[in-house]
Amino acid sequence: MKKTFFLLVVLIALGLLYWGFSRPNTARADKTSVVVSGYVPYTLAREIGGDKISLSMLLPANAEPHSFEPAPGDMVAVRRADVFVYVSPRIEPWAKDVLSAAGAETLAVESAAFAVPSEDPHVWMDFDNAGKIAAALAGALSQKDPQNKAFYQQNLDAFQAELAALDTDYQRALADCRSREVVHIGHLAFQNLAQRYHLSLFALAGASHDGEHSARKLADLVKFIRQKNVKTIFAEETLSPRLSAAVAEETGAQILPLYTVEHVSKEDFDRGVTYTELMRRNLESLKRGLECKA
């Protein structure tokens, strides 16, 4: 009796295992399956794809995109995806490993390839580039799901209108400010934004978080803040506040957040914060920190 029962359990387990591996992917059957590297393509894909896509993100919320290491499950997800969207090898050096796992039918989209080339790889910080990336996503989704092409185009048009309004608000708000010195206690992620609105950017690290915060560089930064009479320093919301707090204590400057969009807090991810929401937060911080009149 025990032997028969054991055999029955084994057969049921094997049947469930076979069903798990052989059953069709219902998300792919009903919707276009989209896997993205991090939050920039995640929020833009959600804007364009809406409820017509099944969307997942490799990078965990609040994780650092430059040094992320994909797991075997990530490779499987990309292999099964209809569309895989990443930013660029400069932002995500691990992307080449993920791309090697892409399926024959997976359409890979390098977002930054559609933006204007820049020394700063955070190209989405320029609204024109954000629009170009969104258009590329709409094109990729339409290619995989042509019956919903009009839907994707409608969402793209709405997003482009949001970007135009956002750009107008930035131009007006940052036109007349007491200071134009953006001192960022973080990596060089806002150069494109600063150039677009004629601001001067001083970042403590380079294009990733791997740059060393040497004692000399910190000393130069403190000297710069005092010489320029900088009243506000900006820090990335998801990074440890210890360094910015130390600079603020040394100089008397206040600290305001700036959002890179490439990674967000768990709370913002769960809430589904959008690209335009984060960029409006940045505008409010810049207006307050630079003491703008508008």
PDB file of C-alpha atoms in Angstrom:
ATOM      1  CA  MET A   1       0.000   0.000   0.000  1.00  0.00           C
ATOM      2  CA  LYS A   2       2.794   2.402   0.962  1.00  0.00           C
ATOM      3  CA  LYS A   3       4.682   1.562  -2.239  1.00  0.00           C
ATOM      4  CA  THR A   4       1.611   2.237  -4.376  1.00  0.00           C
ATOM      5  CA  PHE A   5       0.973   5.544  -2.597  1.00  0.00           C
ATOM      6  CA  PHE A   6       4.610   6.610  -3.075  1.00  0.00           C
ATOM      7  CA  LEU A   7       4.448   5.747  -6.783  1.00  0.00           C
ATOM      8  CA  LEU A   8       1.257   7.766  -7.157  1.00  0.00           C
ATOM      9  CA  VAL A   9       2.872  10.827  -5.509  1.00  0.00           C
ATOM     10  CA  VAL A  10       5.889  10.562  -7.833  1.00  0.00           C
ATOM     11  CA  LEU A  11       3.667  10.344 -10.910  1.00  0.00           C
ATOM     12  CA  ILE A  12       1.648  13.392  -9.835  1.00  0.00           C
ATOM     13  CA  ALA A  13       4.855  15.374  -9.152  1.00  0.00           C
ATOM     14  CA  LEU A  14       6.274  14.452 -12.558  1.00  0.00           C
ATOM     15  CA  GLY A  15       3.022  15.422 -14.215  1.00  0.00           C
ATOM     16  CA  LEU A  16       3.032  18.834 -12.539  1.00  0.00           C
ATOM     17  CA  LEU A  17       6.680  19.322 -13.479  1.00  0.00           C
ATOM     18  CA  TYR A  18       5.935  18.485 -17.112  1.00  0.00           C
ATOM     19  CA  TRP A  19       2.954  20.847 -17.140  1.00  0.00           C
ATOM     20  CA  GLY A  20       5.099  23.652 -15.710  1.00  0.00           C
ATOM     21  CA  PHE A  21       7.704  23.293 -18.428  1.00  0.00           C
ATOM     22  CA  SER A  22       5.434  22.502 -21.364  1.00  0.00           C
ATOM     23  CA  ARG A  23       2.403  24.718 -20.762  1.00  0.00           C
ATOM     24  CA  PRO A  24       2.177  27.798 -23.004  1.00  0.00           C
ATOM     25  CA  ASN A  25       3.199  31.163 -21.608  1.00  0.00           C
ATOM     26  CA  THR A  26      -0.215  32.742 -21.120  1.00  0.00           C
ATOM     27  CA  ALA A  27       1.277  36.224 -20.843  1.00  0.00           C
ATOM     28  CA  ARG A  28       2.850  35.839 -24.286  1.00  0.00           C
ATOM     29  CA  ALA A  29      -0.306  34.331 -25.733  1.00  0.00           C
ATOM     30  CA  ASP A  30      -2.475  37.273 -24.692  1.00  0.00           C
ATOM     31  CA  LYS A  31       0.014  40.139 -24.515  1.00  0.00           C
ATOM     32  CA  THR A  32       3.384  41.140 -25.875  1.00  0.00           C
ATOM     33  CA  SER A  33       6.025  39.996 -23.384  1.00  0.00           C
ATOM     34  CA  VAL A  34       8.479  42.814 -22.610  1.00  0.00           C
ATOM     35  CA  VAL A  35      11.526  42.428 -20.361  1.00  0.00           C
ATOM     36  CA  VAL A  36      13.527  45.554 -19.515  1.00  0.00           C
ATOM     37  CA  SER A  37      16.885  46.093 -17.854  1.00  0.00           C
ATOM     38  CA  GLY A  38      16.003  48.838 -15.373  1.00  0.00           C
ATOM     39  CA  TYR A  39      13.597  51.583 -14.457  1.00  0.00           C
ATOM     40  CA  VAL A  40      14.162  53.963 -17.373  1.00  0.00           C
ATOM     41  CA  PRO A  41      12.915  51.509 -20.026  1.00  0.00           C
ATOM     42  CA  TYR A  42      10.412  50.132 -17.495  1.00  0.00           C
ATOM     43  CA  THR A  43       8.559  53.393 -16.963  1.00  0.00           C
ATOM     44  CA  LEU A  44       8.687  54.349 -20.660  1.00  0.00           C
ATOM     45  CA  ALA A  45       7.525  50.911 -21.805  1.00  0.00           C
ATOM     46  CA  ARG A  46       4.623  51.085 -19.380  1.00  0.00           C
ATOM     47  CA  GLU A  47       3.680  54.531 -20.713  1.00  0.00           C
ATOM     48  CA  ILE A  48       3.620  53.259 -24.301  1.00  0.00           C
ATOM     49  CA  GLY A  49       2.526  49.645 -23.853  1.00  0.00           C
ATOM     50  CA  GLY A  50      -0.119  50.107 -21.177  1.00  0.00           C
ATOM     51  CA  ASP A  51      -2.278  47.033 -20.627  1.00  0.00           C
ATOM     52  CA  LYS A  52      -1.314  45.526 -23.990  1.00  0.00           C
ATOM     53  CA  ILE A  53       2.037  44.257 -22.709  1.00  0.00           C
ATOM     54  CA  SER A  54       3.272  41.905 -20.000  1.00  0.00           C
ATOM     55  CA  LEU A  55       6.140  43.875 -18.424  1.00  0.00           C
ATOM     56  CA  SER A  56       8.953  42.744 -16.120  1.00  0.00           C
ATOM     57  CA  MET A  57      12.232  44.326 -14.978  1.00  0.00           C
ATOM     58  CA  LEU A  58      15.554  42.582 -14.314  1.00  0.00           C
ATOM     59  CA  LEU A  59      17.018  45.164 -11.955  1.00  0.00           C
ATOM     60  CA  PRO A  60      15.525  45.022  -8.448  1.00  0.00           C
ATOM     61  CA  ALA A  61      14.090  48.268  -7.093  1.00  0.00           C
ATOM     62  CA  ASN A  62      16.739  50.430  -5.394  1.00  0.00           C
ATOM     63  CA  ALA A  63      19.576  48.378  -6.942  1.00  0.00           C
ATOM     64  CA  GLU A  64      22.589  49.989  -8.628  1.00  0.00           C
ATOM     65  CA  PRO A  65      22.347  49.441 -12.421  1.00  0.00           C
ATOM     66  CA  HIS A  66      26.040  49.848 -13.222  1.00  0.00           C
ATOM     67  CA  SER A  67      27.193  46.851 -11.163  1.00  0.00           C
ATOM     68  CA  PHE A  68      24.169  44.541 -11.349  1.00  0.00           C
ATOM     69  CA  GLU A  69      24.833  40.848 -12.028  1.00  0.00           C
ATOM     70  CA  PRO A  70      22.018  38.972 -13.809  1.00  0.00           C
ATOM     71  CA  ALA A  71      20.934  35.598 -12.445  1.00  0.00           C
ATOM     72  CA  PRO A  72      20.166  32.493 -14.533  1.00  0.00           C
ATOM     73  CA  GLY A  73      16.465  33.240 -14.189  1.00  0.00           C
ATOM     74  CA  ASP A  74      17.042  36.613 -15.834  1.00  0.00           C
ATOM     75  CA  MET A  75      18.574  34.880 -18.839  1.00  0.00           C
ATOM     76  CA  VAL A  76      15.541  32.616 -19.137  1.00  0.00           C
ATOM     77  CA  ALA A  77      13.184  35.600 -18.954  1.00  0.00           C
ATOM     78  CA  VAL A  78      15.009  37.380 -21.779  1.00  0.00           C
ATOM     79  CA  ARG A  79      15.106  34.238 -23.917  1.00  0.00           C
ATOM     80  CA  ARG A  80      11.321  33.931 -23.643  1.00  0.00           C
ATOM     81  CA  ALA A  81      10.577  37.624 -24.171  1.00  0.00           C
ATOM     82  CA  ASP A  82       9.103  39.119 -27.308  1.00  0.00           C
ATOM     83  CA  VAL A  83      11.008  42.344 -26.666  1.00  0.00           C
ATOM     84  CA  PHE A  84      14.058  43.033 -24.482  1.00  0.00           C
ATOM     85  CA  VAL A  85      14.850  46.699 -23.817  1.00  0.00           C
ATOM     86  CA  TYR A  86      18.037  47.997 -22.202  1.00  0.00           C
ATOM     87  CA  VAL A  87      19.737  51.386 -22.093  1.00  0.00           C
ATOM     88  CA  SER A  88      23.312  50.832 -23.269  1.00  0.00           C
ATOM     89  CA  PRO A  89      26.480  48.857 -22.477  1.00  0.00           C
ATOM     90  CA  ARG A  90      27.922  52.020 -20.889  1.00  0.00           C
ATOM     91  CA  ILE A  91      25.125  52.185 -18.337  1.00  0.00           C
ATOM     92  CA  GLU A  92      24.694  48.408 -18.074  1.00  0.00           C
ATOM     93  CA  PRO A  93      27.973  46.590 -18.820  1.00  0.00           C
ATOM     94  CA  TRP A  94      26.244  43.306 -17.953  1.00  0.00           C
ATOM     95  CA  ALA A  95      23.766  43.730 -20.825  1.00  0.00           C
ATOM     96  CA  LYS A  96      26.048  41.904 -23.288  1.00  0.00           C
ATOM     97  CA  ASP A  97      25.746  38.735 -21.199  1.00  0.00           C
ATOM     98  CA  VAL A  98      21.960  39.036 -21.162  1.00  0.00           C
ATOM     99  CA  LEU A  99      21.847  39.693 -24.903  1.00  0.00           C
ATOM    100  CA  SER A 100      23.714  36.459 -25.561  1.00  0.00           C
ATOM    101  CA  ALA A 101      20.780  34.619 -23.982  1.00  0.00           C
ATOM    102  CA  ALA A 102      18.106  36.324 -26.098  1.00  0.00           C
ATOM    103  CA  GLY A 103      15.885  33.998 -28.100  1.00  0.00           C
ATOM    104  CA  ALA A 104      15.846  33.906 -31.882  1.00  0.00           C
ATOM    105  CA  GLU A 105      12.486  35.709 -31.888  1.00  0.00           C
ATOM    106  CA  THR A 106      13.399  38.231 -29.171  1.00  0.00           C
ATOM    107  CA  LEU A 107      13.612  41.796 -30.457  1.00  0.00           C
ATOM    108  CA  ALA A 108      16.437  43.585 -28.593  1.00  0.00           C
ATOM    109  CA  VAL A 109      16.267  47.373 -28.301  1.00  0.00           C
ATOM    110  CA  GLU A 110      19.247  49.468 -27.163  1.00  0.00           C
ATOM    111  CA  SER A 111      17.501  52.657 -26.030  1.00  0.00           C
ATOM    112  CA  ALA A 112      20.523  54.959 -26.091  1.00  0.00           C
ATOM    113  CA  ALA A 113      21.169  54.122 -29.746  1.00  0.00           C
ATOM    114  CA  PHE A 114      18.166  56.298 -30.647  1.00  0.00           C
ATOM    115  CA  ALA A 115      19.346  59.305 -28.603  1.00  0.00           C
ATOM    116  CA  VAL A 116      21.736  62.091 -29.532  1.00  0.00           C
ATOM    117  CA  PRO A 117      25.285  60.920 -28.596  1.00  0.00           C
ATOM    118  CA  SER A 118      26.603  62.441 -25.388  1.00  0.00           C
ATOM    119  CA  GLU A 119      29.597  62.206 -23.070  1.00  0.00           C
ATOM    120  CA  ASP A 120      27.087  61.577 -20.303  1.00  0.00           C
ATOM    121  CA  PRO A 121      25.439  58.175 -20.941  1.00  0.00           C
ATOM    122  CA  HIS A 122      22.340  59.203 -18.972  1.00  0.00           C
ATOM    123  CA  VAL A 123      20.774  60.369 -22.231  1.00  0.00           C
ATOM    124  CA  TRP A 124      17.171  60.212 -20.988  1.00  0.00           C
ATOM    125  CA  MET A 125      17.822  63.320 -18.884  1.00  0.00           C
ATOM    126  CA  ASP A 126      17.298  65.310 -22.096  1.00  0.00           C
ATOM    127  CA  PHE A 127      13.594  65.372 -22.951  1.00  0.00           C
ATOM    128  CA  ASP A 128      14.233  65.167 -26.693  1.00  0.00           C
ATOM    129  CA  ASN A 129      16.118  61.935 -26.093  1.00  0.00           C
ATOM    130  CA  ALA A 130      13.374  60.591 -23.846  1.00  0.00           C
ATOM    131  CA  GLY A 131      10.946  61.182 -26.703  1.00  0.00           C
ATOM    132  CA  LYS A 132      13.202  59.387 -29.184  1.00  0.00           C
ATOM    133  CA  ILE A 133      13.537  56.392 -26.859  1.00  0.00           C
ATOM    134  CA  ALA A 134       9.769  56.259 -26.379  1.00  0.00           C
ATOM    135  CA  ALA A 135       9.292  56.360 -30.165  1.00  0.00           C
ATOM    136  CA  ALA A 136      11.718  53.451 -30.565  1.00  0.00           C
ATOM    137  CA  LEU A 137       9.741  51.469 -27.994  1.00  0.00           C
ATOM    138  CA  ALA A 138       6.494  52.214 -29.811  1.00  0.00           C
ATOM    139  CA  GLY A 139       8.094  50.978 -33.020  1.00  0.00           C
ATOM    140  CA  ALA A 140       9.328  47.766 -31.411  1.00  0.00           C
ATOM    141  CA  LEU A 141       5.946  47.031 -29.835  1.00  0.00           C
ATOM    142  CA  SER A 142       4.168  47.741 -33.123  1.00  0.00           C
ATOM    143  CA  GLN A 143       6.532  45.375 -34.922  1.00  0.00           C
ATOM    144  CA  LYS A 144       5.732  42.546 -32.519  1.00  0.00           C
ATOM    145  CA  ASP A 145       2.064  43.442 -32.102  1.00  0.00           C
ATOM    146  CA  PRO A 146       0.892  45.220 -35.279  1.00  0.00           C
ATOM    147  CA  GLN A 147      -2.804  44.913 -34.443  1.00  0.00           C
ATOM    148  CA  ASN A 148      -2.294  47.363 -31.545  1.00  0.00           C
ATOM    149  CA  LYS A 149      -0.097  49.808 -33.466  1.00  0.00           C
ATOM    150  CA  ALA A 150      -2.687  52.608 -33.213  1.00  0.00           C
ATOM    151  CA  PHE A 151      -2.857  52.108 -29.436  1.00  0.00           C
ATOM    152  CA  TYR A 152       0.916  52.430 -29.057  1.00  0.00           C
ATOM    153  CA  GLN A 153       0.981  55.500 -31.301  1.00  0.00           C
ATOM    154  CA  GLN A 154      -1.776  57.156 -29.291  1.00  0.00           C
ATOM    155  CA  ASN A 155       0.142  56.579 -26.054  1.00  0.00           C
ATOM    156  CA  LEU A 156       3.333  57.855 -27.673  1.00  0.00           C
ATOM    157  CA  ASP A 157       1.591  61.047 -28.792  1.00  0.00           C
ATOM    158  CA  ALA A 158       0.268  61.626 -25.268  1.00  0.00           C
ATOM    159  CA  PHE A 159       3.721  61.058 -23.775  1.00  0.00           C
ATOM    160  CA  GLN A 160       5.358  63.395 -26.292  1.00  0.00           C
ATOM    161  CA  ALA A 161       2.858  66.076 -25.276  1.00  0.00           C
ATOM    162  CA  GLU A 162       3.808  65.554 -21.612  1.00  0.00           C
ATOM    163  CA  LEU A 163       7.480  65.957 -22.499  1.00  0.00           C
ATOM    164  CA  ALA A 164       6.808  69.182 -24.406  1.00  0.00           C
ATOM    165  CA  ALA A 165       4.932  70.629 -21.429  1.00  0.00           C
ATOM    166  CA  LEU A 166       7.694  69.503 -19.083  1.00  0.00           C
ATOM    167  CA  ASP A 167      10.358  71.145 -21.237  1.00  0.00           C
ATOM    168  CA  THR A 168       8.397  74.411 -21.292  1.00  0.00           C
ATOM    169  CA  ASP A 169       8.058  74.349 -17.504  1.00  0.00           C
ATOM    170  CA  TYR A 170      11.810  73.741 -17.075  1.00  0.00           C
ATOM    171  CA  GLN A 171      12.695  76.604 -19.408  1.00  0.00           C
ATOM    172  CA  ARG A 172      10.412  79.053 -17.623  1.00  0.00           C
ATOM    173  CA  ALA A 173      11.277  77.977 -14.095  1.00  0.00           C
ATOM    174  CA  LEU A 174      15.066  77.931 -14.565  1.00  0.00           C
ATOM    175  CA  ALA A 175      15.354  81.098 -16.624  1.00  0.00           C
ATOM    176  CA  ASP A 176      15.960  83.441 -13.676  1.00  0.00           C
ATOM    177  CA  CYS A 177      17.694  81.949 -10.636  1.00  0.00           C
ATOM    178  CA  ARG A 178      20.052  83.345  -7.989  1.00  0.00           C
ATOM    179  CA  SER A 179      22.507  80.522  -8.684  1.00  0.00           C
ATOM    180  CA  ARG A 180      23.144  78.261 -11.652  1.00  0.00           C
ATOM    181  CA  GLU A 181      25.588  75.984  -9.801  1.00  0.00           C
ATOM    182  CA  VAL A 182      24.248  72.451  -9.415  1.00  0.00           C
ATOM    183  CA  VAL A 183      26.527  70.709  -6.911  1.00  0.00           C
ATOM    184  CA  HIS A 184      25.669  67.032  -6.988  1.00  0.00           C
ATOM    185  CA  ILE A 185      26.942  64.680  -4.295  1.00  0.00           C
ATOM    186  CA  GLY A 186      26.679  61.644  -6.540  1.00  0.00           C
ATOM    187  CA  HIS A 187      27.702  60.419  -9.962  1.00  0.00           C
ATOM    188  CA  LEU A 188      27.675  62.381 -13.199  1.00  0.00           C
ATOM    189  CA  ALA A 189      24.060  61.744 -14.180  1.00  0.00           C
ATOM    190  CA  PHE A 190      22.734  65.251 -14.814  1.00  0.00           C
ATOM    191  CA  GLN A 191      25.114  66.702 -17.395  1.00  0.00           C
ATOM    192  CA  ASN A 192      22.571  66.488 -20.221  1.00  0.00           C
ATOM    193  CA  LEU A 193      19.929  68.164 -18.080  1.00  0.00           C
ATOM    194  CA  ALA A 194      22.335  70.905 -16.990  1.00  0.00           C
ATOM    195  CA  GLN A 195      23.474  71.623 -20.539  1.00  0.00           C
ATOM    196  CA  ARG A 196      19.922  71.836 -21.856  1.00  0.00           C
ATOM    197  CA  TYR A 197      18.977  74.536 -19.327  1.00  0.00           C
ATOM    198  CA  HIS A 198      22.331  76.332 -19.140  1.00  0.00           C
ATOM    199  CA  LEU A 199      23.240  75.218 -15.650  1.00  0.00           C
ATOM    200  CA  SER A 200      26.727  74.518 -14.326  1.00  0.00           C
ATOM    201  CA  LEU A 201      27.194  71.005 -12.918  1.00  0.00           C
ATOM    202  CA  PHE A 202      29.758  69.904 -10.352  1.00  0.00           C
ATOM    203  CA  ALA A 203      29.482  66.151  -9.651  1.00  0.00           C
ATOM    204  CA  LEU A 204      31.561  64.362  -7.049  1.00  0.00           C
ATOM    205  CA  ALA A 205      31.934  61.110  -9.020  1.00  0.00           C
ATOM    206  CA  GLY A 206      32.080  60.076 -12.661  1.00  0.00           C
ATOM    207  CA  ALA A 207      29.419  58.498 -14.842  1.00  0.00           C
ATOM    208  CA  SER A 208      28.961  55.563 -12.435  1.00  0.00           C
ATOM    209  CA  HIS A 209      29.136  55.106  -8.676  1.00  0.00           C
ATOM    210  CA  ASP A 210      32.547  53.461  -8.967  1.00  0.00           C
ATOM    211  CA  GLY A 211      34.469  56.745  -8.845  1.00  0.00           C
ATOM    212  CA  GLU A 212      36.541  57.319  -5.747  1.00  0.00           C
ATOM    213  CA  HIS A 213      35.516  60.050  -3.340  1.00  0.00           C
ATOM    214  CA  SER A 214      39.072  60.994  -2.380  1.00  0.00           C
ATOM    215  CA  ALA A 215      39.859  63.330   0.490  1.00  0.00           C
ATOM    216  CA  ARG A 216      41.309  65.813  -1.990  1.00  0.00           C
ATOM    217  CA  LYS A 217      38.223  65.781  -4.188  1.00  0.00           C
ATOM    218  CA  LEU A 218      36.009  66.313  -1.169  1.00  0.00           C
ATOM    219  CA  ALA A 219      38.230  69.186  -0.073  1.00  0.00           C
ATOM    220  CA  ASP A 220      38.003  70.733  -3.553  1.00  0.00           C
ATOM    221  CA  LEU A 221      34.240  70.370  -3.430  1.00  0.00           C
ATOM    222  CA  VAL A 222      33.950  72.084  -0.052  1.00  0.00           C
ATOM    223  CA  LYS A 223      36.215  74.888  -1.322  1.00  0.00           C
ATOM    224  CA  PHE A 224      34.076  75.279  -4.446  1.00  0.00           C
ATOM    225  CA  ILE A 225      30.873  75.488  -2.393  1.00  0.00           C
ATOM    226  CA  ARG A 226      32.330  78.218  -0.198  1.00  0.00           C
ATOM    227  CA  GLN A 227      33.833  80.207  -3.059  1.00  0.00           C
ATOM    228  CA  LYS A 228      30.603  80.143  -5.087  1.00  0.00           C
ATOM    229  CA  ASN A 229      28.447  80.748  -2.003  1.00  0.00           C
ATOM    230  CA  VAL A 230      26.400  77.655  -2.850  1.00  0.00           C
ATOM    231  CA  LYS A 231      23.400  77.395  -0.548  1.00  0.00           C
ATOM    232  CA  THR A 232      22.139  73.979  -1.660  1.00  0.00           C
ATOM    233  CA  ILE A 233      23.731  70.661  -2.568  1.00  0.00           C
ATOM    234  CA  PHE A 234      21.854  67.886  -4.348  1.00  0.00           C
ATOM    235  CA  ALA A 235      21.949  64.187  -3.520  1.00  0.00           C
ATOM    236  CA  GLU A 236      20.539  61.081  -5.147  1.00  0.00           C
ATOM    237  CA  GLU A 237      17.485  59.987  -3.239  1.00  0.00           C
ATOM    238  CA  THR A 238      18.353  56.289  -3.238  1.00  0.00           C
ATOM    239  CA  LEU A 239      21.992  56.646  -2.082  1.00  0.00           C
ATOM    240  CA  SER A 240      23.327  56.644   1.465  1.00  0.00           C
ATOM    241  CA  PRO A 241      22.978  60.168   2.921  1.00  0.00           C
ATOM    242  CA  ARG A 242      26.186  60.046   4.950  1.00  0.00           C
ATOM    243  CA  LEU A 243      28.469  61.737   2.425  1.00  0.00           C
ATOM    244  CA  SER A 244      26.053  64.540   1.532  1.00  0.00           C
ATOM    245  CA  ALA A 245      25.324  65.043   5.254  1.00  0.00           C
ATOM    246  CA  ALA A 246      29.045  65.434   5.954  1.00  0.00           C
ATOM    247  CA  VAL A 247      29.428  68.027   3.162  1.00  0.00           C
ATOM    248  CA  ALA A 248      26.347  69.876   4.366  1.00  0.00           C
ATOM    249  CA  GLU A 249      27.659  69.967   7.929  1.00  0.00           C
ATOM    250  CA  GLU A 250      31.009  71.300   6.725  1.00  0.00           C
ATOM    251  CA  THR A 251      29.537  74.023   4.492  1.00  0.00           C
ATOM    252  CA  GLY A 252      26.146  74.825   6.002  1.00  0.00           C
ATOM    253  CA  ALA A 253      24.402  74.013   2.716  1.00  0.00           C
ATOM    254  CA  GLN A 254      20.964  72.408   2.666  1.00  0.00           C
ATOM    255  CA  ILE A 255      20.389  69.056   0.928  1.00  0.00           C
ATOM    256  CA  LEU A 256      17.716  68.468  -1.716  1.00  0.00           C
ATOM    257  CA  PRO A 257      17.078  65.271  -3.719  1.00  0.00           C
ATOM    258  CA  LEU A 258      17.578  64.674  -7.417  1.00  0.00           C
ATOM    259  CA  TYR A 259      16.318  61.565  -9.175  1.00  0.00           C
ATOM    260  CA  THR A 260      18.304  59.806 -11.890  1.00  0.00           C
ATOM    261  CA  VAL A 261      15.273  57.625 -12.870  1.00  0.00           C
ATOM    262  CA  GLU A 262      17.615  54.688 -13.541  1.00  0.00           C
ATOM    263  CA  HIS A 263      16.810  53.260 -10.111  1.00  0.00           C
ATOM    264  CA  VAL A 264      14.028  54.119  -7.688  1.00  0.00           C
ATOM    265  CA  SER A 265      13.034  53.290  -4.135  1.00  0.00           C
ATOM    266  CA  LYS A 266      10.867  50.276  -3.409  1.00  0.00           C
ATOM    267  CA  GLU A 267       8.045  52.627  -2.424  1.00  0.00           C
ATOM    268  CA  ASP A 268       8.191  54.515  -5.726  1.00  0.00           C
ATOM    269  CA  PHE A 269       8.400  51.291  -7.701  1.00  0.00           C
ATOM    270  CA  ASP A 270       5.360  49.827  -5.956  1.00  0.00           C
ATOM    271  CA  ARG A 271       3.477  53.060  -6.573  1.00  0.00           C
ATOM    272  CA  GLY A 272       4.467  53.042 -10.239  1.00  0.00           C
ATOM    273  CA  VAL A 273       6.041  56.495 -10.247  1.00  0.00           C
ATOM    274  CA  THR A 274       6.425  57.772 -13.820  1.00  0.00           C
ATOM    275  CA  TYR A 275       9.281  59.418 -15.673  1.00  0.00           C
ATOM    276  CA  THR A 276       7.468  62.756 -15.760  1.00  0.00           C
ATOM    277  CA  GLU A 277       6.687  62.577 -12.033  1.00  0.00           C
ATOM    278  CA  LEU A 278      10.355  62.072 -11.190  1.00  0.00           C
ATOM    279  CA  MET A 279      11.445  64.862 -13.528  1.00  0.00           C
ATOM    280  CA  ARG A 280       8.899  67.211 -11.959  1.00  0.00           C
ATOM    281  CA  ARG A 281      10.342  66.358  -8.555  1.00  0.00           C
ATOM    282  CA  ASN A 282      13.737  67.305  -9.955  1.00  0.00           C
ATOM    283  CA  LEU A 283      12.355  70.612 -11.210  1.00  0.00           C
ATOM    284  CA  GLU A 284      10.917  71.460  -7.792  1.00  0.00           C
ATOM    285  CA  SER A 285      14.266  70.683  -6.133  1.00  0.00           C
ATOM    286  CA  LEU A 286      16.173  72.780  -8.682  1.00  0.00           C
ATOM    287  CA  LYS A 287      13.789  75.732  -8.367  1.00  0.00           C
ATOM    288  CA  ARG A 288      14.091  75.692  -4.591  1.00  0.00           C
ATOM    289  CA  GLY A 289      17.817  74.978  -4.421  1.00  0.00           C
ATOM    290  CA  LEU A 290      18.856  77.516  -7.065  1.00  0.00           C
ATOM    291  CA  GLU A 291      16.406  80.100  -5.721  1.00  0.00           C
ATOM    292  CA  CYS A 292      14.576  80.645  -8.990  1.00  0.00           C
ATOM    293  CA  LYS A 293      12.027  83.448  -9.250  1.00  0.00           C
ATOM    294  CA  ALA A 294       9.434  81.681 -11.397  1.00  0.00           C
TER     295      ALA A 294
END
